[in-house]
Amino acid sequence: MEIHGNKPPKAIVVHSPFSGRSAQLSQALDLLNQVGVQIIEVISIADLDHQPLQGRRWQERGVDVAIAAGGDGLIGGVITHIAESGLPLGILPLGTSNDIARSLDIPLALAEAVRVIARGKQQKMDIGMAQPAEQAPHAAQDDHLTARSHGYFAHALTVGLNVQFAKIATNVATRQRYGRLAYSVAALDVWVHREPLDVALSFTGLAGPNGKTIHNADQPPALYCRALEVAVINAPVFGGQWQMSLPRASIDDHLLDIVVIENIGLERMNAAIAQLFHPWQPQAETEAAPVRHPAELSGIPGLHHFQATGVLLKTATDPQDVTLDGELRGQTPMQVSLASKGLCVVLPSDNTM
C-alpha cells in the first residue's frame, strides 16, 4: 500500500554534507517539491547527535516518512531514530556506494528515487539490532550506541579491518585532502597496519546448510579464531557499482549472515572474498578437507560463513570499536540480533522483495 493514500506525504529530510553526492541535495529537494512531497524540515545528521530518538516526535508533527538523503552510514543513523516508532523510511541515494539502496532495488537516479518516495509502496524489511553485552571497561569515545543502550543497522555491523578503514575514509581531513582517492588511501593504510583479533562468536538460532535450525547439543554453536574481519550482514549487496552479492543472503529472510575472514595473506583473502561474493566452481580437492563447523556455508579456506538470528561477539582484547552501516557506533563485547519488528521502507511499486 502507499504510505500516504491520496494525500501528498509530509517528510523530514535528514542529510549529511559529507555524503558522496551531497552536492545534489538541493536538486533532490526541488524534485521532491515537484512531485508534491511536503518537506517539513531538512536536518543535518550531525544535529541529531546525542539527541533522544526522534521518530515519535516526528510523527506527532504529522510526518509520514523520514527521508535519508545520503549513503549507507546516514541511512543507519536515521534508522536508529525511527525503528521503534514505525515511521517509514524513504531513501534518496546520495552516497558513494549506496549498497542499501541497491539491495532494495531503489533506483540511483534522483528523479526515479523521488518518484518512489512519492508513489511507492510500504514494505517490511529486516534490520539488525546491536547492544553492549556488558558494561565496557571504559567509556567509549563519542559512542552513540552506549548512550542509547542499543542501535540498529540495515547493511552490516563490522569489527576489524573495516573499522580501521571507516576511521580513515570518513575522516573529514582525509576526504578533503585526497578527494575520490580517500577510499584507496584508507584501504592501503589499513592493510599495512592491520592488527588481527582473537575473536569468539556464540550463535543463537543457528541455521544449517539446509536452512533448518541446529538444535543438537553435541554441535557447539561457537567459533573461535584469529581474524582480520568479522561482519554481521543484513543486506546482501556490497561494493557499490560492482554489486557483489552474498549468496543465500536476503534483506527479508529473517536471518543474519555472519562472515569471518581469518588472519590470512592478501592474495588468499582476495581469492576467498571473490569465491564467496561471486558464483564459483569448487576445485577438485587434493588433500583431506579440514574439519568444519556443521553450520558452515562457504567451504572456503580462511573464510567462514554462517546464518543465524543472533550472535554474541567478543574479542580477547575488549573493547574493540564496532561499525554499524559504516559508522563507528559501538564497542565489543556486542550482542547482535534481528530487531523484533523490522522496518517499514518505501519501495518501488513493482518490487517483489
GROMACS .gro file of C-alpha atoms in nm:
model
  353
    1MET     CA    1   0.000   0.000   0.000
    2GLU     CA    2   0.109   0.358  -0.047
    3ILE     CA    3   0.236   0.534   0.264
    4HIS     CA    4   0.002   0.832   0.237
    5GLY     CA    5  -0.307   0.729   0.041
    6ASN     CA    6  -0.415   1.008  -0.195
    7LYS     CA    7  -0.263   1.290   0.012
    8PRO     CA    8   0.085   1.429  -0.055
    9PRO     CA    9   0.323   1.281   0.203
   10LYS     CA   10   0.483   1.502   0.466
   11ALA     CA   11   0.853   1.435   0.511
   12ILE     CA   12   1.152   1.503   0.730
   13VAL     CA   13   1.472   1.500   0.524
   14VAL     CA   14   1.795   1.403   0.700
   15HIS     CA   15   2.121   1.461   0.511
   16SER     CA   16   2.497   1.472   0.556
   17PRO     CA   17   2.727   1.729   0.393
   18PHE     CA   18   2.989   1.453   0.365
   19SER     CA   19   2.786   1.206   0.160
   20GLY     CA   20   2.940   1.122  -0.175
   21ARG     CA   21   2.673   1.307  -0.379
   22SER     CA   22   2.576   1.566  -0.116
   23ALA     CA   23   2.612   1.844  -0.377
   24GLN     CA   24   2.291   1.711  -0.535
   25LEU     CA   25   2.081   1.766  -0.221
   26SER     CA   26   1.931   2.093  -0.348
   27GLN     CA   27   1.829   1.925  -0.674
   28ALA     CA   28   1.675   1.636  -0.478
   29LEU     CA   29   1.471   1.875  -0.262
   30ASP     CA   30   1.342   2.054  -0.573
   31LEU     CA   31   1.237   1.722  -0.723
   32LEU     CA   32   1.055   1.626  -0.403
   33ASN     CA   33   0.861   1.954  -0.412
   34GLN     CA   34   0.774   1.898  -0.777
   35VAL     CA   35   0.609   1.561  -0.708
   36GLY     CA   36   0.411   1.700  -0.415
   37VAL     CA   37   0.614   1.581  -0.117
   38GLN     CA   38   0.571   1.835   0.164
   39ILE     CA   39   0.907   1.888   0.333
   40ILE     CA   40   0.851   1.975   0.698
   41GLU     CA   41   1.220   2.017   0.782
   42VAL     CA   42   1.566   1.947   0.643
   43ILE     CA   43   1.809   1.832   0.914
   44SER     CA   44   2.180   1.751   0.914
   45ILE     CA   45   2.254   1.413   1.073
   46ALA     CA   46   2.507   1.595   1.293
   47ASP     CA   47   2.219   1.786   1.456
   48LEU     CA   48   2.073   1.455   1.574
   49ASP     CA   49   2.391   1.351   1.757
   50HIS     CA   50   2.327   1.285   2.126
   51GLN     CA   51   1.957   1.368   2.079
   52PRO     CA   52   1.681   1.136   2.204
   53LEU     CA   53   1.517   0.918   1.943
   54GLN     CA   54   1.313   1.141   1.715
   55GLY     CA   55   1.076   0.904   1.535
   56ARG     CA   56   0.771   0.950   1.757
   57ARG     CA   57   0.830   1.325   1.784
   58TRP     CA   58   0.831   1.348   1.406
   59GLN     CA   59   0.507   1.150   1.391
   60GLU     CA   60   0.348   1.392   1.639
   61ARG     CA   61   0.435   1.671   1.394
   62GLY     CA   62   0.239   1.490   1.123
   63VAL     CA   63   0.539   1.344   0.939
   64ASP     CA   64   0.453   1.048   0.712
   65VAL     CA   65   0.805   0.946   0.607
   66ALA     CA   66   1.164   1.008   0.718
   67ILE     CA   67   1.387   1.050   0.414
   68ALA     CA   68   1.754   0.957   0.442
   69ALA     CA   69   1.930   1.168   0.179
   70GLY     CA   70   2.276   1.014   0.175
   71GLY     CA   71   2.467   0.687   0.183
   72ASP     CA   72   2.465   0.372   0.391
   73GLY     CA   73   2.604   0.534   0.706
   74LEU     CA   74   2.342   0.807   0.702
   75ILE     CA   75   2.064   0.553   0.646
   76GLY     CA   76   2.185   0.360   0.950
   77GLY     CA   77   2.173   0.674   1.162
   78VAL     CA   78   1.819   0.757   1.051
   79ILE     CA   79   1.702   0.401   1.112
   80THR     CA   80   1.815   0.416   1.474
   81HIS     CA   81   1.583   0.715   1.523
   82ILE     CA   82   1.274   0.567   1.358
   83ALA     CA   83   1.296   0.188   1.410
   84GLU     CA   84   1.091   0.185   1.731
   85SER     CA   85   0.829   0.433   1.607
   86GLY     CA   86   0.709   0.252   1.296
   87LEU     CA   87   0.772   0.564   1.085
   88PRO     CA   88   0.853   0.457   0.727
   89LEU     CA   89   1.192   0.519   0.570
   90GLY     CA   90   1.241   0.676   0.229
   91ILE     CA   91   1.581   0.669   0.061
   92LEU     CA   92   1.748   0.926  -0.162
   93PRO     CA   93   2.076   0.752  -0.256
   94LEU     CA   94   2.324   1.039  -0.231
   95GLY     CA   95   2.611   0.826  -0.101
   96THR     CA   96   2.917   0.675  -0.262
   97SER     CA   97   2.834   0.303  -0.259
   98ASN     CA   98   2.458   0.309  -0.186
   99ASP     CA   99   2.460  -0.064  -0.109
  100ILE     CA  100   2.139  -0.049   0.096
  101ALA     CA  101   1.954   0.121  -0.189
  102ARG     CA  102   2.093  -0.136  -0.435
  103SER     CA  103   1.983  -0.422  -0.207
  104LEU     CA  104   1.630  -0.279  -0.210
  105ASP     CA  105   1.623  -0.212  -0.587
  106ILE     CA  106   1.579   0.160  -0.523
  107PRO     CA  107   1.690   0.349  -0.836
  108LEU     CA  108   2.005   0.559  -0.806
  109ALA     CA  109   1.881   0.826  -1.048
  110LEU     CA  110   1.738   1.105  -0.830
  111ALA     CA  111   1.420   1.168  -1.030
  112GLU     CA  112   1.329   0.799  -1.014
  113ALA     CA  113   1.416   0.769  -0.644
  114VAL     CA  114   1.193   1.070  -0.572
  115ARG     CA  115   0.902   0.909  -0.758
  116VAL     CA  116   0.944   0.600  -0.540
  117ILE     CA  117   0.911   0.812  -0.225
  118ALA     CA  118   0.604   0.991  -0.364
  119ARG     CA  119   0.422   0.690  -0.511
  120GLY     CA  120   0.592   0.376  -0.383
  121LYS     CA  121   0.464   0.106  -0.153
  122GLN     CA  122   0.542   0.045   0.211
  123GLN     CA  123   0.700  -0.289   0.293
  124LYS     CA  124   0.878  -0.450   0.588
  125MET     CA  125   1.248  -0.531   0.577
  126ASP     CA  126   1.479  -0.693   0.832
  127ILE     CA  127   1.713  -0.476   1.035
  128GLY     CA  128   1.979  -0.575   1.282
  129MET     CA  129   1.998  -0.458   1.642
  130ALA     CA  130   2.322  -0.425   1.840
  131GLN     CA  131   2.363  -0.371   2.210
  132PRO     CA  132   2.657  -0.395   2.450
  133ALA     CA  133   2.672  -0.742   2.601
  134GLU     CA  134   2.810  -0.598   2.923
  135GLN     CA  135   2.943  -0.268   3.050
  136ALA     CA  136   3.257  -0.167   2.861
  137PRO     CA  137   3.568  -0.138   3.082
  138HIS     CA  138   3.598   0.231   2.997
  139ALA     CA  139   3.378   0.494   2.843
  140ALA     CA  140   3.368   0.486   2.463
  141GLN     CA  141   3.473   0.798   2.283
  142ASP     CA  142   3.183   0.966   2.100
  143ASP     CA  143   2.990   0.642   2.135
  144HIS     CA  144   2.624   0.692   2.042
  145LEU     CA  145   2.540   0.326   2.093
  146THR     CA  146   2.648   0.323   2.459
  147ALA     CA  147   2.450   0.639   2.527
  148ARG     CA  148   2.130   0.483   2.385
  149SER     CA  149   2.199   0.125   2.502
  150HIS     CA  150   2.133  -0.013   2.153
  151GLY     CA  151   2.145   0.079   1.787
  152TYR     CA  152   2.016  -0.051   1.455
  153PHE     CA  153   2.172  -0.128   1.118
  154ALA     CA  154   2.035  -0.211   0.775
  155HIS     CA  155   2.351  -0.320   0.593
  156ALA     CA  156   2.624  -0.460   0.819
  157LEU     CA  157   2.798  -0.449   1.155
  158THR     CA  158   3.175  -0.497   1.143
  159VAL     CA  159   3.477  -0.547   1.365
  160GLY     CA  160   3.835  -0.547   1.237
  161LEU     CA  161   3.971  -0.413   0.908
  162ASN     CA  162   3.655  -0.232   0.809
  163VAL     CA  163   3.653  -0.040   1.135
  164GLN     CA  164   4.004   0.091   1.072
  165PHE     CA  165   3.903   0.171   0.715
  166ALA     CA  166   3.599   0.368   0.835
  167LYS     CA  167   3.810   0.571   1.078
  168ILE     CA  168   4.035   0.688   0.795
  169ALA     CA  169   3.796   0.705   0.500
  170THR     CA  170   3.529   0.904   0.689
  171ASN     CA  171   3.780   1.149   0.835
  172VAL     CA  172   3.696   1.495   0.704
  173ALA     CA  173   4.062   1.595   0.663
  174THR     CA  174   4.135   1.277   0.465
  175ARG     CA  175   3.840   1.337   0.233
  176GLN     CA  176   3.938   1.698   0.177
  177ARG     CA  177   4.300   1.608   0.106
  178TYR     CA  178   4.252   1.306  -0.121
  179GLY     CA  179   3.902   1.353  -0.262
  180ARG     CA  180   3.796   1.048  -0.464
  181LEU     CA  181   4.122   0.874  -0.371
  182ALA     CA  182   4.036   0.877   0.001
  183TYR     CA  183   3.900   0.520  -0.006
  184SER     CA  184   4.211   0.388  -0.183
  185VAL     CA  185   4.441   0.566   0.062
  186ALA     CA  186   4.242   0.429   0.354
  187ALA     CA  187   4.250   0.073   0.218
  188LEU     CA  188   4.628   0.078   0.174
  189ASP     CA  189   4.687   0.222   0.521
  190VAL     CA  190   4.458  -0.035   0.684
  191TRP     CA  191   4.632  -0.330   0.518
  192VAL     CA  192   4.981  -0.206   0.609
  193HIS     CA  193   4.885  -0.151   0.974
  194ARG     CA  194   4.640  -0.442   1.014
  195GLU     CA  195   4.607  -0.597   1.359
  196PRO     CA  196   4.439  -0.941   1.374
  197LEU     CA  197   4.198  -1.007   1.660
  198ASP     CA  198   4.129  -1.322   1.858
  199VAL     CA  199   3.751  -1.348   1.832
  200ALA     CA  200   3.484  -1.567   1.991
  201LEU     CA  201   3.138  -1.594   1.835
  202SER     CA  202   2.842  -1.762   2.004
  203PHE     CA  203   2.534  -1.806   1.786
  204THR     CA  204   2.161  -1.818   1.856
  205GLY     CA  205   1.912  -1.955   1.606
  206LEU     CA  206   2.198  -2.104   1.404
  207ALA     CA  207   2.082  -2.235   1.066
  208GLY     CA  208   2.248  -2.530   0.894
  209PRO     CA  209   2.320  -2.562   0.520
  210ASN     CA  210   1.965  -2.692   0.470
  211GLY     CA  211   1.821  -2.380   0.634
  212LYS     CA  212   1.696  -2.564   0.941
  213THR     CA  213   1.793  -2.453   1.291
  214ILE     CA  214   2.060  -2.666   1.457
  215HIS     CA  215   1.947  -2.795   1.796
  216ASN     CA  216   2.192  -3.082   1.850
  217ALA     CA  217   2.368  -3.014   2.181
  218ASP     CA  218   2.670  -3.215   2.058
  219GLN     CA  219   2.739  -2.950   1.793
  220PRO     CA  220   2.893  -2.643   1.958
  221PRO     CA  221   2.726  -2.321   1.837
  222ALA     CA  222   3.050  -2.124   1.859
  223LEU     CA  223   3.357  -2.022   1.660
  224TYR     CA  224   3.699  -1.924   1.792
  225CYS     CA  225   3.971  -1.795   1.561
  226ARG     CA  226   4.225  -1.523   1.487
  227ALA     CA  227   4.054  -1.292   1.240
  228LEU     CA  228   4.112  -0.985   1.029
  229GLU     CA  229   3.742  -0.909   0.993
  230VAL     CA  230   3.404  -1.009   1.133
  231ALA     CA  231   3.093  -0.885   0.952
  232VAL     CA  232   2.732  -0.941   1.056
  233ILE     CA  233   2.542  -0.877   0.734
  234ASN     CA  234   2.177  -0.798   0.673
  235ALA     CA  235   2.170  -0.651   0.320
  236PRO     CA  236   2.333  -0.876   0.058
  237VAL     CA  237   2.485  -0.623  -0.187
  238PHE     CA  238   2.840  -0.494  -0.143
  239GLY     CA  239   3.093  -0.299  -0.343
  240GLY     CA  240   2.887  -0.014  -0.484
  241GLN     CA  241   2.887  -0.017  -0.863
  242TRP     CA  242   3.048  -0.364  -0.870
  243GLN     CA  243   2.736  -0.501  -0.695
  244MET     CA  244   2.893  -0.803  -0.534
  245SER     CA  245   2.624  -1.015  -0.373
  246LEU     CA  246   2.646  -1.256  -0.081
  247PRO     CA  247   2.495  -1.595  -0.175
  248ARG     CA  248   2.191  -1.709   0.024
  249ALA     CA  249   2.156  -1.368   0.189
  250SER     CA  250   1.839  -1.161   0.167
  251ILE     CA  251   1.716  -0.847   0.336
  252ASP     CA  252   1.391  -1.018   0.434
  253ASP     CA  253   1.490  -1.380   0.514
  254HIS     CA  254   1.480  -1.322   0.893
  255LEU     CA  255   1.844  -1.432   0.924
  256LEU     CA  256   2.172  -1.251   0.969
  257ASP     CA  257   2.476  -1.363   0.769
  258ILE     CA  258   2.798  -1.379   0.971
  259VAL     CA  259   3.121  -1.373   0.768
  260VAL     CA  260   3.462  -1.416   0.933
  261ILE     CA  261   3.791  -1.367   0.747
  262GLU     CA  262   4.078  -1.535   0.927
  263ASN     CA  263   4.431  -1.392   0.954
  264ILE     CA  264   4.540  -1.481   0.602
  265GLY     CA  265   4.755  -1.307   0.340
  266LEU     CA  266   4.622  -1.050   0.096
  267GLU     CA  267   4.625  -1.284  -0.204
  268ARG     CA  268   4.438  -1.559  -0.019
  269MET     CA  269   4.194  -1.306   0.126
  270ASN     CA  270   4.112  -1.160  -0.214
  271ALA     CA  271   4.064  -1.509  -0.357
  272ALA     CA  272   3.838  -1.612  -0.068
  273ILE     CA  273   3.624  -1.298  -0.098
  274ALA     CA  274   3.596  -1.343  -0.475
  275GLN     CA  275   3.479  -1.701  -0.424
  276LEU     CA  276   3.223  -1.602  -0.162
  277PHE     CA  277   3.073  -1.300  -0.335
  278HIS     CA  278   3.070  -1.435  -0.691
  279PRO     CA  279   2.948  -1.762  -0.844
  280TRP     CA  280   3.231  -2.010  -0.840
  281GLN     CA  281   3.308  -2.376  -0.911
  282PRO     CA  282   3.494  -2.558  -0.632
  283GLN     CA  283   3.827  -2.706  -0.733
  284ALA     CA  284   3.895  -3.078  -0.700
  285GLU     CA  285   4.038  -3.146  -0.355
  286THR     CA  286   4.391  -3.281  -0.345
  287GLU     CA  287   4.411  -3.324   0.031
  288ALA     CA  288   4.179  -3.410   0.315
  289ALA     CA  289   3.916  -3.145   0.378
  290PRO     CA  290   3.957  -2.961   0.711
  291VAL     CA  291   3.714  -3.022   0.993
  292ARG     CA  292   3.429  -2.778   0.952
  293HIS     CA  293   3.160  -2.644   1.180
  294PRO     CA  294   2.831  -2.820   1.091
  295ALA     CA  295   2.667  -2.487   1.003
  296GLU     CA  296   2.945  -2.364   0.771
  297LEU     CA  297   2.808  -2.245   0.436
  298SER     CA  298   3.118  -2.149   0.237
  299GLY     CA  299   3.372  -2.433   0.243
  300ILE     CA  300   3.637  -2.171   0.153
  301PRO     CA  301   3.970  -2.199   0.339
  302GLY     CA  302   4.035  -1.898   0.559
  303LEU     CA  303   3.675  -1.777   0.545
  304HIS     CA  304   3.365  -1.870   0.747
  305HIS     CA  305   3.002  -1.803   0.659
  306PHE     CA  306   2.710  -1.871   0.894
  307GLN     CA  307   2.344  -1.777   0.912
  308ALA     CA  308   2.176  -1.717   1.247
  309THR     CA  309   1.918  -1.499   1.419
  310GLY     CA  310   2.179  -1.363   1.657
  311VAL     CA  311   2.545  -1.370   1.762
  312LEU     CA  312   2.741  -1.269   2.068
  313LEU     CA  313   3.071  -1.118   1.952
  314LYS     CA  314   3.369  -1.099   2.186
  315THR     CA  315   3.739  -1.036   2.134
  316ALA     CA  316   4.036  -1.124   2.353
  317THR     CA  317   4.107  -0.753   2.391
  318ASP     CA  318   3.765  -0.598   2.453
  319PRO     CA  319   3.664  -0.327   2.398
  320GLN     CA  320   3.714  -0.306   2.020
  321ASP     CA  321   3.535  -0.045   1.811
  322VAL     CA  322   3.237  -0.157   1.602
  323THR     CA  323   3.078   0.000   1.294
  324LEU     CA  324   2.708  -0.007   1.215
  325ASP     CA  325   2.647   0.068   0.848
  326GLY     CA  326   3.000   0.204   0.818
  327GLU     CA  327   2.982   0.446   1.113
  328LEU     CA  328   3.160   0.400   1.448
  329ARG     CA  329   2.870   0.336   1.685
  330GLY     CA  330   2.968   0.082   1.949
  331GLN     CA  331   3.226  -0.145   2.109
  332THR     CA  332   3.270  -0.513   2.191
  333PRO     CA  333   3.152  -0.725   2.357
  334MET     CA  334   2.840  -0.689   2.144
  335GLN     CA  335   2.515  -0.883   2.126
  336VAL     CA  336   2.373  -0.868   1.773
  337SER     CA  337   2.028  -0.988   1.675
  338LEU     CA  338   1.741  -0.925   1.439
  339ALA     CA  339   1.510  -0.647   1.551
  340SER     CA  340   1.176  -0.793   1.653
  341LYS     CA  341   0.956  -0.566   1.437
  342GLY     CA  342   1.162  -0.493   1.128
  343LEU     CA  343   1.145  -0.159   0.948
  344CYS     CA  344   0.890  -0.011   0.709
  345VAL     CA  345   1.063   0.114   0.395
  346VAL     CA  346   0.920   0.278   0.083
  347LEU     CA  347   0.999   0.066  -0.223
  348PRO     CA  348   0.918   0.075  -0.594
  349SER     CA  349   0.562  -0.042  -0.653
  350ASP     CA  350   0.681  -0.336  -0.863
  351ASN     CA  351   0.935  -0.457  -0.604
  352THR     CA  352   0.872  -0.822  -0.512
  353MET     CA  353   1.104  -0.840  -0.208
   0.00000   0.00000   0.00000
